[in-house]
Amino acid sequence: INHVNDFKWKNRLLVIRNKNQKLLFEQIKKNKNKLIERDIAIIVLKGNNAFIKNNLLPEKFFKSLNKKIKHLDSSYEIILFGLDGKIKKIYEKNIDLNKVFLDIDKMPMRKYEIKTLN
């Protein structure tokens, strides 16, 4: 994984910009199945590094991601990318993960996924 676009059409990304998100990380642990069902990969940013499942991603990846999010106000600490690789929603700290799930479930691609799974 060398570029944020490597996730395109495979995963939605939930990018967490501030590691002081204890409540969010607890929600993530409790909702693993909902994350998997929606093809969500969690990327955590710490300083100038990006991590997925506590594994450091290449600097190239961090730079490609940072290019897409650096213009966003830093008060938005959680960024949702859609399957198309575009930013779909931004959230402030302490968001209820169910709100993120609801936002995803309203998206056309997700509606299509739900239809084809049933």
Short mmCIF file of the C-alpha atoms (twelve columns), coordinates in Angstrom:
data_MODEL
# 
_entry.id   MODEL 
# 
loop_
_atom_site.group_PDB 
_atom_site.id 
_atom_site.type_symbol 
_atom_site.label_atom_id 
_atom_site.label_alt_id 
_atom_site.label_comp_id 
_atom_site.label_asym_id 
_atom_site.label_seq_id 
_atom_site.Cartn_x 
_atom_site.Cartn_y 
_atom_site.Cartn_z 
_atom_site.pdbx_PDB_model_num 
ATOM 1   C CA . ILE A 1   0.000   0.000  0.000  1 
ATOM 2   C CA . ASN A 2   1.891   3.021  -1.272 1 
ATOM 3   C CA . HIS A 3   -0.917  5.421  -2.108 1 
ATOM 4   C CA . VAL A 4   -4.311  6.319  -0.684 1 
ATOM 5   C CA . ASN A 5   -5.811  5.330  -4.066 1 
ATOM 6   C CA . ASP A 6   -4.681  1.732  -3.445 1 
ATOM 7   C CA . PHE A 7   -7.869  1.420  -1.361 1 
ATOM 8   C CA . LYS A 8   -10.100 2.728  -4.161 1 
ATOM 9   C CA . TRP A 9   -13.060 0.428  -4.931 1 
ATOM 10  C CA . LYS A 10  -11.862 -1.999 -2.224 1 
ATOM 11  C CA . ASN A 11  -12.357 -0.162 1.056  1 
ATOM 12  C CA . ARG A 12  -13.927 2.880  2.559  1 
ATOM 13  C CA . LEU A 13  -11.416 4.642  4.778  1 
ATOM 14  C CA . LEU A 14  -12.008 6.095  8.198  1 
ATOM 15  C CA . VAL A 15  -9.011  8.315  8.864  1 
ATOM 16  C CA . ILE A 16  -8.447  9.307  12.479 1 
ATOM 17  C CA . ARG A 17  -6.211  12.359 12.871 1 
ATOM 18  C CA . ASN A 18  -5.863  12.524 16.627 1 
ATOM 19  C CA . LYS A 19  -4.861  9.491  18.637 1 
ATOM 20  C CA . ASN A 20  -6.689  10.761 21.762 1 
ATOM 21  C CA . GLN A 21  -9.886  9.069  20.656 1 
ATOM 22  C CA . LYS A 22  -10.336 6.518  23.422 1 
ATOM 23  C CA . LEU A 23  -14.134 6.386  23.083 1 
ATOM 24  C CA . LEU A 24  -13.914 5.980  19.320 1 
ATOM 25  C CA . PHE A 25  -11.397 3.145  19.583 1 
ATOM 26  C CA . GLU A 26  -13.672 1.393  22.100 1 
ATOM 27  C CA . GLN A 27  -16.571 1.722  19.625 1 
ATOM 28  C CA . ILE A 28  -14.363 0.370  16.834 1 
ATOM 29  C CA . LYS A 29  -13.568 -2.744 18.903 1 
ATOM 30  C CA . LYS A 30  -17.261 -3.310 19.673 1 
ATOM 31  C CA . ASN A 31  -18.365 -2.832 16.057 1 
ATOM 32  C CA . LYS A 32  -15.822 -4.932 14.140 1 
ATOM 33  C CA . ASN A 33  -18.558 -6.767 12.221 1 
ATOM 34  C CA . LYS A 34  -20.254 -3.539 11.110 1 
ATOM 35  C CA . LEU A 35  -16.873 -2.220 9.935  1 
ATOM 36  C CA . ILE A 36  -16.162 -5.417 7.982  1 
ATOM 37  C CA . GLU A 37  -19.671 -5.459 6.508  1 
ATOM 38  C CA . ARG A 38  -19.106 -1.929 5.145  1 
ATOM 39  C CA . ASP A 39  -15.525 -2.614 3.994  1 
ATOM 40  C CA . ILE A 40  -14.098 0.069  6.281  1 
ATOM 41  C CA . ALA A 41  -10.351 0.253  6.835  1 
ATOM 42  C CA . ILE A 42  -9.188  2.358  9.779  1 
ATOM 43  C CA . ILE A 43  -6.151  4.571  9.233  1 
ATOM 44  C CA . VAL A 44  -4.677  6.310  12.276 1 
ATOM 45  C CA . LEU A 45  -2.410  9.301  11.838 1 
ATOM 46  C CA . LYS A 46  0.228   10.040 14.475 1 
ATOM 47  C CA . GLY A 47  2.566   12.903 13.652 1 
ATOM 48  C CA . ASN A 48  3.820   12.331 10.110 1 
ATOM 49  C CA . ASN A 49  3.005   8.626  10.149 1 
ATOM 50  C CA . ALA A 50  -0.017  6.594  9.080  1 
ATOM 51  C CA . PHE A 51  -0.921  3.246  10.626 1 
ATOM 52  C CA . ILE A 52  -3.336  0.474  9.734  1 
ATOM 53  C CA . LYS A 53  -3.915  -2.154 12.449 1 
ATOM 54  C CA . ASN A 54  -0.883  -0.702 14.309 1 
ATOM 55  C CA . ASN A 55  1.337   -1.327 11.253 1 
ATOM 56  C CA . LEU A 56  3.255   1.638  9.893  1 
ATOM 57  C CA . LEU A 57  2.366   2.469  6.298  1 
ATOM 58  C CA . PRO A 58  5.037   3.781  3.891  1 
ATOM 59  C CA . GLU A 59  5.880   7.485  3.884  1 
ATOM 60  C CA . LYS A 60  4.573   7.609  0.283  1 
ATOM 61  C CA . PHE A 61  1.161   6.572  1.563  1 
ATOM 62  C CA . PHE A 62  1.162   9.237  4.290  1 
ATOM 63  C CA . LYS A 63  2.093   11.925 1.750  1 
ATOM 64  C CA . SER A 64  -0.677  10.875 -0.666 1 
ATOM 65  C CA . LEU A 65  -3.254  10.900 2.134  1 
ATOM 66  C CA . ASN A 66  -2.009  14.160 3.610  1 
ATOM 67  C CA . LYS A 67  -2.327  15.819 0.203  1 
ATOM 68  C CA . LYS A 68  -6.063  15.016 0.250  1 
ATOM 69  C CA . ILE A 69  -6.767  16.124 3.829  1 
ATOM 70  C CA . LYS A 70  -4.319  18.931 4.637  1 
ATOM 71  C CA . HIS A 71  -6.823  21.611 3.532  1 
ATOM 72  C CA . LEU A 72  -9.398  20.431 6.105  1 
ATOM 73  C CA . ASP A 73  -9.818  22.332 9.350  1 
ATOM 74  C CA . SER A 74  -7.860  20.488 12.047 1 
ATOM 75  C CA . SER A 75  -10.922 20.471 14.339 1 
ATOM 76  C CA . TYR A 76  -12.239 17.717 12.066 1 
ATOM 77  C CA . GLU A 77  -10.385 14.706 13.383 1 
ATOM 78  C CA . ILE A 78  -12.244 11.922 11.607 1 
ATOM 79  C CA . ILE A 79  -12.473 11.776 7.822  1 
ATOM 80  C CA . LEU A 80  -14.560 9.296  5.862  1 
ATOM 81  C CA . PHE A 81  -13.471 8.370  2.344  1 
ATOM 82  C CA . GLY A 82  -15.871 6.558  0.047  1 
ATOM 83  C CA . LEU A 83  -15.090 3.611  -2.192 1 
ATOM 84  C CA . ASP A 84  -14.375 6.112  -4.983 1 
ATOM 85  C CA . GLY A 85  -11.474 7.548  -2.959 1 
ATOM 86  C CA . LYS A 86  -13.195 10.880 -2.317 1 
ATOM 87  C CA . ILE A 87  -13.863 12.523 1.039  1 
ATOM 88  C CA . LYS A 88  -17.514 11.904 1.858  1 
ATOM 89  C CA . LYS A 89  -17.877 13.282 5.369  1 
ATOM 90  C CA . ILE A 90  -15.799 14.899 8.093  1 
ATOM 91  C CA . TYR A 91  -16.463 14.616 11.798 1 
ATOM 92  C CA . GLU A 92  -15.309 16.279 14.964 1 
ATOM 93  C CA . LYS A 93  -13.833 14.360 17.875 1 
ATOM 94  C CA . ASN A 94  -16.029 11.958 19.870 1 
ATOM 95  C CA . ILE A 95  -18.368 11.025 17.036 1 
ATOM 96  C CA . ASP A 96  -20.739 8.143  17.641 1 
ATOM 97  C CA . LEU A 97  -19.666 5.433  15.214 1 
ATOM 98  C CA . ASN A 98  -23.333 4.646  14.527 1 
ATOM 99  C CA . LYS A 99  -23.616 8.104  12.905 1 
ATOM 100 C CA . VAL A 100 -20.792 7.108  10.548 1 
ATOM 101 C CA . PHE A 101 -22.578 3.821  9.742  1 
ATOM 102 C CA . LEU A 102 -25.821 5.708  9.031  1 
ATOM 103 C CA . ASP A 103 -23.994 8.144  6.744  1 
ATOM 104 C CA . ILE A 104 -22.426 5.246  4.841  1 
ATOM 105 C CA . ASP A 105 -25.735 3.398  4.586  1 
ATOM 106 C CA . LYS A 106 -27.271 6.454  2.824  1 
ATOM 107 C CA . MET A 107 -24.618 6.381  0.087  1 
ATOM 108 C CA . PRO A 108 -25.598 5.024  -3.367 1 
ATOM 109 C CA . MET A 109 -22.801 2.419  -3.440 1 
ATOM 110 C CA . ARG A 110 -23.798 1.098  -0.028 1 
ATOM 111 C CA . LYS A 111 -27.461 0.926  -0.994 1 
ATOM 112 C CA . TYR A 112 -26.432 -1.093 -4.036 1 
ATOM 113 C CA . GLU A 113 -24.307 -3.404 -1.837 1 
ATOM 114 C CA . ILE A 114 -27.248 -3.977 0.506  1 
ATOM 115 C CA . LYS A 115 -29.544 -4.799 -2.426 1 
ATOM 116 C CA . THR A 116 -27.111 -7.270 -3.965 1 
ATOM 117 C CA . LEU A 117 -26.389 -8.978 -0.635 1 
ATOM 118 C CA . ASN A 118 -30.064 -9.649 0.109  1 
# 
